[in-house]
Amino acid sequence: MVGLLYVVESQDLFHEQTSKLRSYQIVTPQVVTGRWKRHENGSETHRQNGHSDQITYSIKIEDVIHYLNLTKNKDFLSPDFAVVSHDVHKKSVRRHTGKPKSCHYQGRVEGREDSLVALSNCDGIRGVIFIGNESYALEPALQSSNNEHLLFPLDDSQSEPFVCGVADAHGEDNAPEVALSMTSFLRRKRNLPLTRYVELVLVVDNQRVSIKCTLSGNTTAVREEMVQLANLLDTYFQQLNIRIILVGLEIFETQNPFDMNGSAGDVLGRFVDWRKTQLVPRIRNDMAQLVVGRSGAYSGGVLGMAFVGTVCSASTGGGIGVYGNNALQYFSTVLAHEMGHNLGMNHDDTRCQCSGGSCIMASSASGSTLFSTCSGSDFEQLILRGGGVCLRNQPSQDSIITVPACGNGIQEQGEECDCGPPQSCTSKCCDAATCKLTKGSTCAAGSCCKDCQLSVSGTPCRPSVNECDLPEFCMGDTGFCPPDTYLMDGLSCQGNTAFCYEGRCQTLDYQCQQLFGSKATKADDKCFSYVNTQGTRFGNCGYSGSSLVPCSVANSMCGKIQCTNFDSNYPPPGAVISVETIEGSISCRNADFNLGTDVLDPGYVKKGTVCAAGKVCVDFNCVNSSVLMQTQNCDALNDCHGNGVCNDKGHCHCNNGWAPPNCNKGGRGGSVDSGPAEIGMCTQTRSKSSCYMPLDANGRQSMTEVSLSKTPNPQLLPGRRG
């Protein structure tokens, strides 16, 4: 009786697993222990011998045997790994520690340069295989005891269509087809020679936790699944020389800390608000993605939503993705799509090509694992415009969720350097086989490493890019520049007419120029009060459900941005321009951006923009500017003794000649976050600072004198505390 029950249950599970697939194969991957040696059962081998740093599987795909040459990916869980679980009912937060499984791999199909493989063999083998124009998903067959696995086309794994925008908007119908291969992506990687590091936090909502726990019985399976997801994401983004580093995982076990009802835009707004106030102070990250366990898409077939180009923003650096009953492999491409938006990538059109036909940033998802030429260009433009500053620094060894192992380009605990596998390492400073520095070298990578030697403490490594940004300097003990810092939110800029917010002086002129070109300027205030109170696509204060909300007169400066002085015949991508003249001579121009239903319209006035005397825009409302400083606890006059300014961490950035942390003693300037602003050691007098420079090539030591005239402290607009 028990045996019969098991067989029926097994058949039911297998039927459920395959019911949504149009086609699939039953395969039995084998570990190749030597090309002329016998094959071993993959699952048995790993249960006995653990997880090797390198492994080769043989697998039959459409009657052809392929060899998958894989290397362990170490960018995940470490002995210091902590998963944060939230239990609202018990009002507790638990950190789960312990050494996790090291069972995640990346590689290629032997003999195929146009291939990409990302697999995990923690419990069976699961992942994606890309060969030429074909993408496959691989996962264990449920309840099989014979190492049987399901292999199926990746575009079969979605349960419903995913449409996020207009596929053919601004495309060229007669654009020639371009035949691309993996060599195209290698070439693109060379065009973006500096590796960028995205410090990612994954957040799992309660409904997704419930779905997974129903299948597996515990939250450990949630953790392992998210680690597998991060491995897949890292594999995809390496095409663009971007590494995805998982630095945190948040699990909502019993209840979500914010409302999950409403539209995708509603949920995204609440999530990024929670991220800024609750997550960023605990776990520094470049972006966070919310995994939503809905049983179906949001209205309009939306399975994901994200802001465009906001990867380093504390307030909007995030996205959401629906992970219901789809395969993990398919969901990974949905989340990669939303992360691409955060990294400045727009939807592909017919001019954008990749070797798989459809690409990750296509407006209709197909399960593709490749980025198009347009995606690479979009990301490059983000960098050239000064965005993505936070991506320059390699994450600290303590923050990476990883199992240390040498060879994939991420320096981690126990390593002096890591330039990747020996066959691709070109560094003269690092021994790829041992991840140790070569003889005589003191560093191997970073903007504070020159010719294998550490730059002197105080050497500039990242200049300020505007009046709300702060410079960074080499620390002297690492090759990497400190993370980017900027002035505390709420300090005034542009001659006391605007406020700094997230490192930018949030003026309407600047926002118009970002959208419509360098000559664009803010329109007359009357345009805002006239157009935004109408509640049309060109003038509104957001949505309530699917309906546009007209702004009140008091909030009209916080709706759609109204600009002038640009050529409306050449709109930005995805935009439809409206030109209107009021009172006979006042020109009002604005745009409706149709970038897809998973992308929020960038044509709205940004948070922190002045809307009236002593007031700023926050969520379509014109409110007192004091809200910008609610999360900060730093006063330049008192905490920094008038000898510095407050940065975004709430710490003092001291003028030259004064020492952090409080700028009340003589020193080298800068902050505990930015590094010292002067090279060498300084002594303090009333009128000058004497700084002794490092020894020169002839062994001589020079002295320079620096004036102690103070950097003007940013002033506060009326109504702000001093």
XYZ file of C-alpha atoms in Angstrom:
722
model
C 0.000 0.000 0.000
C 2.791 2.455 0.927
C 4.737 1.592 -2.227
C 1.691 2.201 -4.397
C 1.059 5.562 -2.696
C 4.631 6.598 -3.417
C 4.339 5.736 -7.103
C 1.116 7.696 -7.473
C 2.613 10.681 -5.648
C 5.735 10.513 -7.790
C 3.691 10.453 -10.981
C 1.583 13.382 -9.786
C 4.653 15.474 -8.987
C 6.280 14.666 -12.324
C 3.067 15.498 -14.186
C 2.828 18.835 -12.393
C 6.466 19.556 -13.188
C 6.021 18.900 -16.923
C 2.424 20.007 -17.486
C 3.379 23.502 -18.684
C 6.217 22.391 -20.953
C 5.651 22.037 -24.673
C 8.632 19.694 -25.016
C 11.311 18.178 -22.803
C 13.939 15.454 -22.624
C 14.789 13.057 -19.809
C 18.582 13.110 -19.451
C 21.100 11.636 -17.012
C 24.112 13.962 -16.665
C 27.358 12.110 -15.976
C 30.534 13.299 -14.296
C 33.501 12.826 -16.616
C 36.459 11.742 -14.489
C 38.750 11.505 -17.501
C 38.090 11.747 -21.215
C 39.010 8.080 -21.725
C 37.811 6.986 -18.299
C 34.408 5.806 -17.268
C 31.514 8.140 -16.542
C 30.128 8.238 -13.053
C 26.671 9.010 -11.802
C 26.782 12.762 -11.083
C 24.650 12.734 -7.953
C 26.436 9.782 -6.358
C 29.881 11.225 -7.053
C 29.062 14.471 -5.290
C 27.504 12.821 -2.326
C 30.717 10.879 -1.834
C 33.431 13.336 -2.796
C 31.965 16.790 -2.151
C 32.114 19.606 -4.722
C 35.272 19.918 -6.800
C 36.666 23.290 -7.846
C 36.417 22.136 -11.465
C 34.109 19.559 -12.954
C 33.025 18.270 -16.358
C 29.609 16.817 -17.118
C 28.543 14.957 -20.220
C 24.936 15.409 -21.282
C 22.994 14.396 -24.376
C 21.075 17.255 -25.948
C 18.965 16.355 -28.964
C 20.995 13.187 -29.590
C 24.355 14.981 -29.408
C 26.672 14.465 -26.432
C 28.085 17.730 -25.077
C 30.762 18.212 -22.426
C 30.162 21.013 -19.918
C 33.470 22.295 -18.514
C 32.680 24.122 -15.269
C 34.562 26.068 -12.614
C 33.197 26.703 -9.137
C 31.833 30.217 -8.689
C 32.869 31.529 -5.310
C 30.875 34.789 -5.293
C 28.296 33.580 -2.827
C 28.112 32.161 0.669
C 30.966 32.232 3.151
C 31.541 30.844 6.664
C 30.479 34.330 7.831
C 27.289 34.217 5.796
C 24.201 35.565 7.580
C 20.648 35.299 6.300
C 18.275 37.746 7.976
C 14.805 36.333 8.654
C 12.006 38.615 9.809
C 9.211 37.287 12.039
C 6.715 40.107 12.500
C 4.459 38.137 14.844
C 7.314 37.456 17.236
C 8.783 40.920 16.569
C 12.148 39.289 16.017
C 14.960 39.348 13.505
C 17.166 36.267 13.322
C 20.507 35.923 11.618
C 21.199 32.396 10.410
C 24.875 31.587 10.189
C 26.855 28.504 9.303
C 28.886 27.267 6.377
C 26.609 26.804 3.368
C 27.020 24.535 0.392
C 29.667 25.445 -2.151
C 28.036 23.958 -5.212
C 27.602 26.665 -7.835
C 29.419 26.588 -11.177
C 29.933 28.562 -14.371
C 31.553 27.606 -17.639
C 31.135 26.686 -21.293
C 30.304 23.816 -23.580
C 33.529 22.277 -24.823
C 34.347 23.330 -28.366
C 31.643 25.998 -28.497
C 32.734 29.602 -28.052
C 29.102 30.644 -28.477
C 28.079 28.908 -25.264
C 27.373 29.782 -21.654
C 26.597 27.479 -18.719
C 25.531 28.204 -15.133
C 24.687 25.201 -12.956
C 24.317 24.302 -9.281
C 24.690 20.708 -8.083
C 23.654 21.202 -4.461
C 20.802 18.723 -4.714
C 20.703 17.372 -8.231
C 21.811 19.590 -11.109
C 19.926 22.796 -11.871
C 20.672 25.745 -14.144
C 20.865 26.982 -17.728
C 22.799 25.915 -20.821
C 23.154 28.257 -23.781
C 24.505 26.869 -27.080
C 24.396 29.048 -30.170
C 20.826 30.236 -30.617
C 19.348 27.728 -28.169
C 18.803 28.116 -24.429
C 17.960 25.154 -22.197
C 16.931 24.759 -18.584
C 18.078 21.741 -16.590
C 16.599 20.562 -13.302
C 16.138 17.291 -11.381
C 13.088 15.219 -12.266
C 10.953 15.186 -9.118
C 11.041 11.954 -7.099
C 13.484 10.275 -9.520
C 15.973 7.892 -7.906
C 18.014 7.299 -11.087
C 19.722 10.682 -11.559
C 17.092 11.611 -14.118
C 16.820 15.288 -15.037
C 14.498 17.370 -17.164
C 16.041 19.323 -20.045
C 13.726 21.753 -21.817
C 13.884 24.949 -23.911
C 14.111 27.908 -21.567
C 11.243 29.747 -23.252
C 8.978 26.802 -22.372
C 9.344 27.429 -18.648
C 7.112 30.507 -18.359
C 3.551 29.969 -17.210
C 2.137 33.037 -18.952
C 3.273 35.728 -21.393
C 5.424 38.496 -19.949
C 4.833 41.729 -21.848
C 6.520 44.852 -20.554
C 6.083 47.650 -22.995
C 5.842 48.240 -26.731
C 8.108 45.865 -28.593
C 8.413 47.887 -31.806
C 8.463 51.435 -30.455
C 10.924 53.532 -32.483
C 12.273 50.429 -34.171
C 13.325 50.241 -37.777
C 11.213 47.674 -39.581
C 13.780 47.244 -42.329
C 16.821 47.029 -40.072
C 19.206 44.340 -41.374
C 19.642 41.212 -39.342
C 22.994 40.934 -37.624
C 24.573 37.556 -37.000
C 26.256 37.643 -33.596
C 28.141 35.050 -31.619
C 29.785 34.816 -28.233
C 32.828 36.550 -29.744
C 30.641 39.658 -30.035
C 30.167 39.626 -26.278
C 33.867 39.076 -25.679
C 34.546 42.100 -27.878
C 31.958 44.127 -25.949
C 33.626 43.081 -22.708
C 36.877 44.536 -24.003
C 35.048 47.796 -24.798
C 34.142 47.979 -21.086
C 37.576 46.996 -19.750
C 36.997 48.009 -16.140
C 35.047 45.400 -14.213
C 32.048 46.810 -12.366
C 30.732 45.225 -9.178
C 27.051 45.289 -8.255
C 26.516 44.676 -4.529
C 23.086 43.030 -4.553
C 20.603 42.232 -1.798
C 17.776 39.812 -2.550
C 14.594 40.201 -0.509
C 12.033 37.367 -0.458
C 8.427 38.175 0.389
C 6.285 36.032 2.667
C 4.169 34.556 -0.118
C 7.241 33.274 -1.983
C 8.575 31.840 1.289
C 5.257 30.038 1.781
C 5.330 28.607 -1.753
C 8.867 27.287 -1.341
C 8.326 25.976 2.187
C 5.216 24.103 1.040
C 7.384 22.271 -1.482
C 10.452 21.737 0.703
C 9.308 22.107 4.306
C 11.896 24.657 5.535
C 13.393 28.087 4.897
C 16.832 26.617 4.209
C 15.529 25.767 0.745
C 14.657 29.451 0.237
C 18.237 30.408 0.985
C 19.694 27.803 -1.352
C 17.327 28.805 -4.146
C 18.313 32.474 -3.880
C 21.992 31.520 -3.962
C 21.351 29.576 -7.162
C 19.557 32.630 -8.536
C 22.528 34.882 -7.792
C 24.844 32.441 -9.572
C 22.690 32.633 -12.698
C 22.537 36.433 -12.580
C 26.296 36.713 -12.185
C 26.788 34.499 -15.231
C 24.517 36.621 -17.428
C 26.047 39.971 -16.483
C 29.633 38.824 -17.002
C 28.946 39.340 -20.720
C 29.137 43.080 -19.984
C 32.080 42.798 -17.587
C 29.705 43.248 -14.632
C 29.947 41.012 -11.586
C 26.907 40.427 -9.398
C 27.981 40.071 -5.772
C 25.359 38.846 -3.315
C 25.956 40.789 -0.098
C 22.657 40.148 1.654
C 19.538 37.996 1.714
C 16.401 39.054 3.585
C 13.565 36.559 4.176
C 10.111 37.600 5.410
C 9.007 34.430 7.166
C 5.601 35.330 8.574
C 4.524 38.740 7.279
C 5.753 41.422 4.932
C 6.821 44.689 6.614
C 5.023 46.750 3.972
C 1.772 46.421 2.022
C 2.031 44.133 -1.020
C -1.382 45.061 -2.429
C -1.983 47.321 -5.399
C -0.213 47.713 -8.715
C 3.382 46.805 -9.473
C 4.246 50.512 -9.186
C 2.620 50.722 -5.762
C 4.596 47.747 -4.469
C 7.842 48.988 -5.999
C 7.387 52.395 -4.344
C 6.823 50.848 -0.909
C 9.753 48.469 -1.378
C 12.314 51.162 -2.258
C 11.075 53.272 0.661
C 11.627 50.280 2.983
C 15.038 49.667 1.417
C 16.200 53.234 2.075
C 14.988 53.467 5.669
C 15.417 49.880 6.894
C 17.824 47.973 4.643
C 20.554 50.380 3.511
C 21.466 51.420 7.097
C 22.068 47.732 7.931
C 23.504 46.357 4.684
C 25.292 48.642 2.258
C 24.147 47.745 -1.254
C 24.065 49.132 -4.777
C 20.630 47.740 -5.527
C 18.032 45.419 -4.018
C 15.497 43.213 -5.769
C 12.224 42.042 -4.234
C 11.159 38.488 -5.085
C 7.352 38.508 -5.104
C 5.480 35.227 -4.687
C 2.299 36.101 -6.575
C 0.399 33.353 -8.359
C 0.102 35.531 -11.458
C 1.259 38.740 -13.093
C 0.181 42.232 -12.148
C -2.331 44.077 -14.306
C -1.273 44.185 -17.943
C 0.863 41.051 -17.662
C 3.592 42.818 -15.679
C 5.972 40.361 -14.012
C 8.520 42.968 -12.988
C 9.164 46.686 -12.592
C 12.215 48.823 -11.943
C 13.590 52.341 -12.133
C 15.984 53.111 -15.003
C 19.576 54.132 -14.300
C 19.207 54.304 -10.510
C 21.696 51.624 -9.503
C 23.533 53.762 -6.949
C 20.516 55.589 -5.587
C 19.608 55.042 -1.946
C 15.973 55.908 -2.659
C 15.261 54.255 -6.023
C 17.981 51.617 -6.511
C 15.718 48.606 -6.760
C 13.185 46.531 -8.631
C 10.636 43.771 -8.158
C 9.988 40.480 -9.943
C 7.145 37.978 -9.728
C 8.267 34.421 -8.959
C 5.179 32.250 -8.679
C 5.082 28.862 -10.346
C 7.715 29.481 -13.000
C 11.017 27.649 -13.127
C 13.917 29.382 -11.380
C 15.804 29.544 -14.684
C 13.037 31.563 -16.322
C 12.571 33.839 -13.318
C 16.309 34.597 -13.363
C 15.904 36.188 -16.816
C 12.964 38.280 -15.573
C 15.028 39.604 -12.654
C 18.053 40.160 -14.902
C 15.777 42.289 -17.089
C 14.750 44.491 -14.144
C 18.338 44.753 -12.904
C 19.287 45.809 -16.428
C 16.854 48.711 -16.110
C 18.525 49.755 -12.831
C 21.821 49.706 -14.750
C 20.512 52.135 -17.354
C 19.352 49.659 -20.004
C 16.205 50.372 -22.003
C 14.063 47.907 -23.896
C 15.538 46.507 -27.096
C 14.020 47.343 -30.462
C 14.536 45.779 -33.890
C 17.953 47.424 -34.230
C 19.237 45.541 -31.212
C 20.576 42.080 -31.876
C 22.064 39.121 -30.036
C 22.925 35.634 -31.196
C 19.850 34.078 -29.586
C 17.380 36.191 -31.582
C 15.541 37.601 -28.569
C 17.585 39.175 -25.784
C 17.286 39.779 -22.030
C 16.099 43.378 -22.459
C 13.435 42.541 -25.055
C 10.082 44.044 -24.109
C 8.468 40.591 -24.280
C 10.382 38.007 -22.295
C 11.523 34.838 -24.024
C 13.890 33.361 -21.487
C 16.971 34.629 -23.323
C 20.205 34.714 -21.339
C 22.029 37.205 -23.585
C 22.318 40.971 -23.595
C 22.071 42.831 -26.884
C 24.483 45.340 -28.385
C 22.065 48.089 -27.307
C 22.186 46.965 -23.666
C 25.960 47.205 -23.683
C 25.768 50.689 -25.196
C 23.128 51.812 -22.689
C 25.277 50.706 -19.770
C 28.329 52.369 -21.269
C 26.350 55.615 -21.599
C 25.326 55.375 -17.938
C 29.007 55.223 -16.981
C 30.019 58.023 -19.361
C 27.307 60.300 -17.930
C 28.800 59.835 -14.475
C 26.335 57.236 -13.246
C 27.190 53.967 -11.562
C 29.905 55.499 -9.380
C 29.230 52.932 -6.654
C 30.080 50.101 -9.062
C 33.764 50.988 -9.186
C 34.715 49.647 -5.804
C 35.262 45.952 -5.304
C 33.149 44.839 -2.318
C 34.961 44.396 0.971
C 35.909 40.832 1.779
C 33.717 40.891 4.873
C 30.561 41.807 2.944
C 30.724 39.193 0.189
C 28.527 36.166 0.705
C 31.063 33.691 -0.593
C 33.000 30.484 -0.187
C 36.621 31.539 -0.811
C 38.293 29.837 -3.768
C 40.946 31.104 -6.127
C 40.293 31.932 -9.749
C 37.227 33.969 -10.651
C 38.439 37.543 -10.351
C 37.036 38.509 -6.936
C 39.573 39.055 -4.149
C 38.222 37.457 -0.990
C 39.369 36.404 2.456
C 42.650 34.530 2.376
C 43.630 35.936 -1.050
C 46.155 38.663 -1.774
C 44.735 39.093 -5.281
C 42.579 37.293 -7.840
C 42.965 37.946 -11.563
C 40.761 35.093 -12.717
C 41.745 31.692 -14.125
C 45.376 31.275 -15.261
C 44.416 30.993 -18.935
C 42.836 34.465 -18.971
C 44.856 36.352 -16.335
C 47.081 39.092 -17.804
C 48.218 40.684 -14.541
C 51.951 40.928 -13.880
C 51.196 41.678 -10.237
C 49.203 38.552 -9.361
C 49.999 34.834 -9.571
C 46.750 33.384 -10.929
C 47.546 29.866 -9.729
C 47.928 30.836 -6.058
C 46.093 34.193 -5.834
C 49.233 35.594 -4.223
C 51.055 38.783 -5.196
C 54.131 38.344 -7.377
C 57.538 39.099 -5.886
C 57.962 42.791 -5.147
C 54.297 43.641 -5.708
C 52.228 45.275 -2.983
C 48.943 45.279 -4.901
C 47.425 43.955 -8.095
C 44.277 45.942 -8.904
C 42.348 49.122 -8.197
C 42.701 52.854 -8.864
C 45.109 53.128 -5.905
C 47.475 50.569 -7.419
C 50.064 51.811 -9.912
C 52.635 49.463 -11.465
C 51.961 46.832 -8.792
C 52.628 49.330 -5.975
C 50.188 50.935 -3.536
C 49.601 54.650 -4.000
C 50.599 56.880 -1.096
C 47.906 57.624 1.464
C 46.096 60.799 0.429
C 46.537 60.331 -3.320
C 43.316 61.456 -5.071
C 41.493 58.482 -6.589
C 37.973 59.791 -7.301
C 37.402 63.524 -7.776
C 34.117 65.185 -6.917
C 31.891 65.462 -9.976
C 29.662 68.314 -8.786
C 29.121 70.607 -5.821
C 27.124 67.988 -3.916
C 29.762 65.268 -4.345
C 32.862 64.725 -2.221
C 36.302 63.494 -3.376
C 37.895 60.224 -2.253
C 41.567 59.496 -1.561
C 43.738 56.414 -1.339
C 44.039 54.921 2.146
C 47.582 53.643 1.608
C 46.872 50.064 2.656
C 44.679 48.867 -0.232
C 44.675 49.214 -3.993
C 41.006 50.152 -4.086
C 39.519 53.606 -3.762
C 37.063 54.019 -0.849
C 33.335 53.860 -1.678
C 31.804 57.030 -3.076
C 30.591 59.651 -0.589
C 28.661 62.870 -1.055
C 27.196 65.759 0.912
C 24.419 65.027 3.357
C 20.933 65.275 1.870
C 19.259 68.607 2.492
C 22.301 70.908 2.293
C 21.836 73.810 -0.087
C 23.501 74.155 -3.473
C 23.543 76.408 -6.536
C 23.709 79.589 -4.528
C 21.106 78.573 -1.958
C 18.447 77.976 -4.622
C 18.322 74.171 -4.461
C 19.124 71.188 -2.258
C 21.630 68.369 -2.521
C 19.973 64.967 -2.706
C 21.867 61.728 -3.235
C 24.961 63.531 -4.479
C 23.230 65.760 -7.038
C 22.012 69.341 -6.923
C 18.389 68.617 -7.760
C 17.515 71.564 -9.964
C 14.791 71.531 -12.583
C 17.255 72.826 -15.197
C 19.524 69.842 -14.554
C 16.621 67.409 -14.847
C 15.469 68.990 -18.106
C 18.986 68.682 -19.512
C 19.183 65.023 -18.514
C 15.996 64.322 -20.461
C 16.158 66.686 -23.429
C 19.768 67.779 -23.926
C 22.278 70.303 -22.662
C 20.376 73.395 -23.799
C 17.033 72.505 -22.208
C 15.827 74.592 -19.273
C 12.918 74.624 -16.833
C 9.700 76.105 -18.190
C 7.803 78.940 -16.538
C 6.134 78.016 -13.233
C 2.778 78.735 -14.889
C 3.341 75.664 -17.107
C 3.458 73.437 -14.032
C 0.293 74.877 -12.495
C -1.578 74.787 -15.811
C -0.514 71.448 -17.302
C -0.083 69.266 -14.194
C -3.513 70.070 -12.798
C -5.202 68.589 -15.880
C -4.455 64.940 -15.112
C -3.422 64.009 -18.668
C -0.513 61.835 -19.803
C 1.537 65.048 -20.167
C 0.584 66.580 -16.852
C -0.287 64.675 -13.688
C 0.852 63.586 -10.228
C 1.094 59.856 -10.849
C -1.493 57.107 -10.828
C -4.197 55.802 -8.553
C -4.593 52.261 -9.814
C -4.800 52.717 -13.596
C -6.142 56.298 -13.476
C -4.010 59.425 -13.771
C -4.181 61.796 -10.796
C -4.283 65.547 -11.464
C -2.016 67.591 -9.215
C -3.415 70.110 -6.816
C -2.170 73.631 -7.415
C -0.038 73.371 -4.240
C 1.652 70.206 -5.553
C 1.794 71.101 -9.241
C 5.575 71.681 -9.182
C 5.992 68.017 -8.172
C 4.263 66.328 -11.111
C 5.478 66.017 -14.697
C 8.534 68.140 -15.400
C 7.851 71.029 -17.771
C 10.773 72.214 -19.895
C 11.563 74.502 -22.792
C 14.409 75.429 -25.143
C 14.832 72.041 -26.868
C 13.983 70.674 -30.299
C 10.740 68.722 -29.977
C 11.391 67.114 -33.382
C 14.074 64.962 -31.796
C 12.523 63.422 -28.674
C 14.495 61.092 -26.405
C 13.934 57.338 -26.915
C 10.455 56.211 -25.958
C 9.075 59.749 -25.568
C 6.145 61.570 -27.142
C 6.501 65.355 -26.876
C 3.706 67.807 -26.120
C 4.173 71.460 -27.053
C 1.687 73.992 -25.699
C 1.635 77.780 -25.545
C -0.249 79.506 -22.741
C -1.066 83.174 -22.193
C -0.011 83.843 -25.758
C 3.756 83.530 -25.307
C 4.705 81.027 -22.599
C 6.016 77.768 -24.142
C 5.372 74.586 -22.183
C 6.982 71.369 -23.375
C 6.836 67.994 -21.694
C 6.952 64.310 -22.554
C 5.153 61.064 -22.007
C 7.692 58.245 -21.875
C 6.469 54.867 -23.071
C 9.396 52.706 -21.970
C 7.247 49.724 -21.071
C 4.909 48.811 -18.274
C 7.796 47.574 -16.128
C 9.573 50.961 -16.169
C 8.500 54.021 -14.201
C 8.211 57.211 -16.234
C 11.450 59.251 -15.874
C 9.585 62.448 -16.806
C 8.485 63.270 -13.261
C 10.139 65.879 -11.037
C 12.687 64.139 -8.826
C 12.552 63.846 -5.068
C 14.409 66.655 -3.276
C 13.622 69.288 -5.926
C 12.598 72.724 -4.632
C 8.882 73.389 -5.195
C 8.427 76.480 -2.995
C 10.394 78.448 -0.419
C 11.739 75.955 2.137
C 9.868 73.056 0.499
C 10.798 70.081 -1.693
C 9.027 67.433 -3.740
C 8.493 64.026 -2.123
C 6.147 61.501 -3.760
C 4.223 64.154 -5.751
C 3.757 66.337 -2.653
C 5.371 69.679 -1.883
C 6.500 69.300 1.737
C 8.822 70.952 4.236
C 12.456 70.446 3.268
C 13.299 69.175 6.762
C 12.159 65.687 5.635
C 15.423 65.307 3.721
C 17.429 65.346 6.940
C 15.266 63.035 9.016
C 17.660 60.101 8.591
C 20.789 62.156 9.330
C 22.276 63.175 12.657
C 25.085 65.551 11.828
C 25.443 69.303 12.187
C 28.490 70.834 10.493
C 28.757 73.792 12.882
C 28.562 71.728 16.064
C 29.661 68.175 15.179
C 32.382 69.286 12.742
C 33.273 72.433 14.707
C 32.807 74.593 11.625
C 35.854 72.993 9.968
C 34.100 70.632 7.598
C 30.819 69.405 6.170
C 28.563 66.432 6.850
C 28.580 63.536 4.381
C 25.853 61.069 3.474
C 26.999 58.680 6.231
C 26.443 61.364 8.888
C 30.211 61.779 9.378
C 32.343 64.902 9.123
C 34.379 65.513 5.968
C 37.062 67.876 7.271
C 38.721 70.752 5.465
C 42.438 70.390 4.749
C 44.433 70.844 7.928
C 41.811 69.299 10.214
C 41.479 65.698 11.304
C 38.414 63.460 11.278
C 36.267 62.353 12.909
C 35.329 65.736 14.451
C 37.561 68.283 12.649
C 38.662 69.817 15.987
C 42.317 68.780 15.809
C 45.063 69.322 13.269
C 45.282 66.709 10.559
C 45.063 65.802 6.905
C 41.429 66.553 6.080
C 38.901 64.184 4.539
C 36.770 61.760 6.530
C 36.819 58.284 7.998
C 34.957 57.249 4.836
C 36.881 59.084 2.098
C 40.480 58.706 3.244
C 42.880 61.564 4.111
C 42.727 64.573 1.779
C 46.434 65.436 2.057
C 49.519 63.381 1.286
C 52.017 62.934 4.100
C 51.883 63.981 7.762
C 50.865 67.471 8.822
C 51.502 69.663 11.843
C 49.011 72.337 12.850
C 49.562 76.033 13.630
C 47.027 78.846 13.833
C 47.507 79.969 10.223
C 48.918 77.086 8.250
C 49.442 73.360 8.073
C 52.940 71.994 7.416
C 52.747 68.698 5.516
C 55.792 66.473 5.161
C 55.685 64.601 1.884
C 56.955 61.022 1.322
C 60.599 60.462 0.458
C 61.382 61.142 -3.196
C 63.520 58.944 -5.480
C 66.701 60.504 -4.063
C 65.695 59.921 -0.459
C 64.906 63.576 0.210
C 61.863 64.728 2.130
C 60.119 67.940 1.152
C 57.667 70.115 3.074
C 54.716 72.075 1.760
C 52.566 74.629 3.552
C 48.807 74.611 3.061
C 46.604 77.598 3.848
C 43.901 76.908 6.376
C 41.248 79.020 4.679
C 38.069 77.050 5.129
C 35.978 75.498 2.449
C 32.698 77.435 2.599
C 30.158 75.469 4.547
C 27.000 74.778 2.545
C 24.270 77.069 3.791
C 20.758 76.038 4.676
C 17.707 77.553 3.072
C 15.204 79.301 5.341
C 13.566 76.934 7.770
C 16.575 74.611 8.081
C 18.623 74.065 11.201
C 22.165 75.424 11.223
